[in-house]
mmCIF file of C-alpha atoms in Angstrom:
data_model
loop_
_atom_site.group_PDB
_atom_site.id
_atom_site.type_symbol
_atom_site.label_atom_id
_atom_site.label_comp_id
_atom_site.label_asym_id
_atom_site.label_seq_id
_atom_site.Cartn_x
_atom_site.Cartn_y
_atom_site.Cartn_z
ATOM 1 C CA MET E 1 25.141 37.984 -35.363
ATOM 2 C CA ILE E 2 21.998 36.421 -36.730
ATOM 3 C CA SER E 3 19.093 38.730 -37.464
ATOM 4 C CA LEU E 4 15.519 38.164 -36.363
ATOM 5 C CA GLU E 5 14.472 37.688 -39.993
ATOM 6 C CA GLN E 6 17.148 35.053 -40.505
ATOM 7 C CA ALA E 7 16.108 33.267 -37.341
ATOM 8 C CA LYS E 8 12.451 33.249 -38.464
ATOM 9 C CA GLN E 9 13.474 31.980 -41.885
ATOM 10 C CA LEU E 10 15.559 29.252 -40.247
ATOM 11 C CA VAL E 11 12.616 28.140 -38.087
ATOM 12 C CA GLU E 12 10.296 28.145 -41.137
ATOM 13 C CA LEU E 13 12.673 25.968 -43.095
ATOM 14 C CA LEU E 14 12.973 23.531 -40.220
ATOM 15 C CA GLU E 15 9.213 23.375 -39.677
ATOM 16 C CA GLN E 16 8.758 22.591 -43.363
ATOM 17 C CA GLY E 17 11.324 19.797 -43.135
ATOM 18 C CA GLN E 18 13.818 21.560 -45.398
ATOM 19 C CA GLN E 19 16.919 20.566 -43.486
ATOM 20 C CA GLU E 20 19.394 21.202 -46.309
ATOM 21 C CA GLU E 21 18.104 24.702 -46.937
ATOM 22 C CA ALA E 22 18.276 25.395 -43.198
ATOM 23 C CA ASP E 23 21.879 24.179 -43.100
ATOM 24 C CA SER E 24 22.714 26.378 -46.119
ATOM 25 C CA LEU E 25 21.168 29.383 -44.417
ATOM 26 C CA VAL E 26 23.240 28.793 -41.313
ATOM 27 C CA LYS E 27 26.392 28.420 -43.420
ATOM 28 C CA SER E 28 25.617 31.578 -45.333
ATOM 29 C CA ILE E 29 25.234 33.487 -42.079
ATOM 30 C CA TYR E 30 28.541 32.254 -40.720
ATOM 31 C CA VAL E 31 30.976 31.523 -43.527
ATOM 32 C CA ASP E 32 33.712 30.470 -41.193
ATOM 33 C CA ALA E 33 33.136 26.754 -40.334
ATOM 34 C CA GLY E 34 35.441 26.959 -37.356
ATOM 35 C CA ASN E 35 33.282 29.581 -35.671
ATOM 36 C CA PRO E 36 32.049 28.212 -32.279
ATOM 37 C CA MET E 37 28.807 30.156 -32.720
ATOM 38 C CA LEU E 38 28.231 28.359 -36.025
ATOM 39 C CA GLN E 39 28.814 25.003 -34.396
ATOM 40 C CA GLU E 40 26.371 25.834 -31.626
ATOM 41 C CA ILE E 41 23.735 26.952 -34.124
ATOM 42 C CA GLY E 42 24.328 23.797 -36.148
ATOM 43 C CA THR E 43 23.818 21.726 -33.022
ATOM 44 C CA LEU E 44 20.649 23.612 -32.171
ATOM 45 C CA THR E 45 19.447 23.227 -35.763
ATOM 46 C CA ARG E 46 19.981 19.463 -35.639
ATOM 47 C CA ASP E 47 18.279 19.254 -32.259
ATOM 48 C CA LEU E 48 15.308 21.213 -33.567
ATOM 49 C CA HIS E 49 15.132 19.001 -36.640
ATOM 50 C CA ASP E 50 15.252 15.843 -34.492
ATOM 51 C CA SER E 51 12.569 17.258 -32.229
ATOM 52 C CA LEU E 52 10.317 17.939 -35.197
ATOM 53 C CA LYS E 53 10.845 14.363 -36.431
ATOM 54 C CA GLN E 54 10.011 13.065 -32.970
ATOM 55 C CA PHE E 55 6.886 15.208 -32.924
ATOM 56 C CA ASN E 56 5.732 13.510 -36.123
ATOM 57 C CA LEU E 57 6.188 10.139 -34.401
ATOM 58 C CA GLU E 58 3.978 11.365 -31.603
ATOM 59 C CA GLU E 59 1.082 11.561 -34.046
ATOM 60 C CA ARG E 60 0.545 7.927 -33.100
ATOM 61 C CA MET E 61 -0.029 9.118 -29.546
ATOM 62 C CA THR E 62 -2.654 11.526 -30.858
ATOM 63 C CA GLU E 63 -4.284 8.683 -32.774
ATOM 64 C CA ILE E 64 -4.322 6.557 -29.641
ATOM 65 C CA ALA E 65 -5.761 9.416 -27.591
ATOM 66 C CA ASN E 66 -8.439 10.200 -30.170
ATOM 67 C CA ASP E 67 -9.448 6.695 -31.238
ATOM 68 C CA GLU E 68 -8.352 3.912 -28.962
ATOM 69 C CA ILE E 69 -8.767 5.487 -25.520
ATOM 70 C CA PRO E 70 -12.387 6.555 -26.121
ATOM 71 C CA ASP E 71 -13.133 3.063 -27.456
ATOM 72 C CA ALA E 72 -11.573 1.468 -24.369
ATOM 73 C CA ARG E 73 -13.452 3.939 -22.176
ATOM 74 C CA ASP E 74 -16.734 2.982 -23.889
ATOM 75 C CA ARG E 75 -16.009 -0.708 -23.386
ATOM 76 C CA LEU E 76 -15.161 -0.165 -19.746
ATOM 77 C CA GLN E 77 -18.355 1.841 -19.250
ATOM 78 C CA TYR E 78 -20.316 -1.031 -20.833
ATOM 79 C CA VAL E 79 -18.746 -3.490 -18.371
ATOM 80 C CA ILE E 80 -19.467 -1.133 -15.462
ATOM 81 C CA ASP E 81 -23.093 -0.733 -16.559
ATOM 82 C CA LYS E 82 -23.604 -4.485 -16.938
ATOM 83 C CA THR E 83 -21.954 -5.125 -13.567
ATOM 84 C CA GLU E 84 -24.216 -2.563 -11.921
ATOM 85 C CA VAL E 85 -27.314 -4.174 -13.446
ATOM 86 C CA ALA E 86 -26.180 -7.621 -12.279
ATOM 87 C CA ALA E 87 -25.386 -6.311 -8.790
ATOM 88 C CA ASN E 88 -28.821 -4.681 -8.541
ATOM 89 C CA LYS E 89 -30.539 -7.901 -9.648
ATOM 90 C CA THR E 90 -28.559 -9.852 -7.081
ATOM 91 C CA MET E 91 -29.399 -7.417 -4.298
ATOM 92 C CA ASP E 92 -33.086 -7.461 -5.281
ATOM 93 C CA ALA E 93 -33.078 -11.265 -5.199
ATOM 94 C CA VAL E 94 -31.396 -11.286 -1.791
ATOM 95 C CA GLU E 95 -33.946 -8.791 -0.464
ATOM 96 C CA ARG E 96 -36.796 -11.003 -1.733
ATOM 97 C CA CYS E 97 -35.212 -14.126 -0.220
ATOM 98 C CA MET E 98 -34.487 -12.776 3.251
ATOM 99 C CA PRO E 99 -38.137 -12.725 4.421
ATOM 100 C CA MET E 100 -38.547 -16.305 3.143
ATOM 101 C CA ALA E 101 -35.460 -17.423 5.029
ATOM 102 C CA ASP E 102 -36.634 -15.656 8.197
ATOM 103 C CA SER E 103 -40.079 -17.237 7.938
ATOM 104 C CA LEU E 104 -38.647 -20.738 7.431
ATOM 105 C CA HIS E 105 -36.337 -20.256 10.372
ATOM 106 C CA ASP E 106 -39.226 -19.141 12.608
ATOM 107 C CA CYS E 107 -41.338 -22.154 11.569
ATOM 108 C CA LEU E 108 -38.478 -24.532 12.276
ATOM 109 C CA LEU E 109 -37.993 -23.012 15.718
ATOM 110 C CA GLN E 110 -41.685 -23.591 16.460
ATOM 111 C CA VAL E 111 -41.607 -27.228 15.281
ATOM 112 C CA ARG E 112 -38.285 -28.182 16.892
ATOM 113 C CA PRO E 113 -39.464 -28.560 20.539
ATOM 114 C CA GLN E 114 -42.306 -30.911 19.584
ATOM 115 C CA TRP E 115 -40.012 -32.780 17.198
ATOM 116 C CA ASN E 116 -37.493 -33.307 19.992
ATOM 117 C CA GLU E 117 -40.274 -34.661 22.205
ATOM 118 C CA LEU E 118 -41.288 -37.075 19.421
ATOM 119 C CA MET E 119 -37.723 -38.245 18.914
ATOM 120 C CA HIS E 120 -37.433 -39.034 22.632
ATOM 121 C CA GLY E 121 -40.788 -40.815 22.697
ATOM 122 C CA ARG E 122 -42.433 -38.275 24.985
ATOM 123 C CA ILE E 123 -45.359 -37.021 22.935
ATOM 124 C CA GLU E 124 -49.102 -37.454 23.305
ATOM 125 C CA LEU E 125 -51.318 -38.421 20.392
ATOM 126 C CA THR E 126 -52.928 -34.964 20.176
ATOM 127 C CA GLU E 127 -49.507 -33.297 20.211
ATOM 128 C CA PHE E 128 -48.356 -35.734 17.530
ATOM 129 C CA LYS E 129 -51.298 -34.804 15.297
ATOM 130 C CA ALA E 130 -50.603 -31.078 15.837
ATOM 131 C CA LEU E 131 -46.952 -31.679 14.988
ATOM 132 C CA CYS E 132 -47.942 -33.472 11.773
ATOM 133 C CA HIS E 133 -50.109 -30.505 10.757
ATOM 134 C CA ARG E 134 -47.289 -28.081 11.529
ATOM 135 C CA ILE E 135 -44.820 -30.152 9.531
ATOM 136 C CA ASP E 136 -47.324 -30.365 6.665
ATOM 137 C CA GLY E 137 -47.651 -26.546 6.722
ATOM 138 C CA LEU E 138 -43.878 -26.228 6.876
ATOM 139 C CA LEU E 139 -43.500 -28.526 3.866
ATOM 140 C CA GLU E 140 -46.011 -26.453 1.900
ATOM 141 C CA GLN E 141 -44.149 -23.291 2.822
ATOM 142 C CA VAL E 142 -40.786 -24.802 1.835
ATOM 143 C CA GLU E 143 -42.270 -26.003 -1.443
ATOM 144 C CA GLY E 144 -43.685 -22.550 -2.276
ATOM 145 C CA ASP E 145 -40.578 -20.667 -1.175
ATOM 146 C CA SER E 146 -38.262 -23.015 -3.082
ATOM 147 C CA SER E 147 -40.339 -22.466 -6.226
ATOM 148 C CA GLU E 148 -40.076 -18.710 -5.675
ATOM 149 C CA LEU E 149 -36.298 -18.998 -5.158
ATOM 150 C CA ARG E 150 -35.873 -20.950 -8.387
ATOM 151 C CA ILE E 151 -37.676 -18.216 -10.332
ATOM 152 C CA SER E 152 -35.486 -15.537 -8.793
#
């Protein structure tokens, strides 16, 4: 049987990467090479050694987790922040434009009946003059609102 001390020593050797010394220790414990227990311990020793080698390869995963993921997270946060700023600007511009659009629509609805009368030749001179003044006011409003929209 293997003692606790021998098992600890075996683990220490394996952790330090001293595979040959670990193999020698196992052989010294069980001199008989045909012993099934020795074969099982040898298999376990090799598995432990392979696992330790694999663990060293996983240092790259640690590097990725420590360096590259935070960098990607920072970049993604930057994109999110910029997108939020752009979305807020867009929503602010839409909110400023909606009253202008509503006002233009209302003015057009007021002018449309008289315009239809003019287009059908059924308008009096005084109504025609009033229509011209309304259209002039509408043009001024469109001109001012379009300038405001271009700035936004």
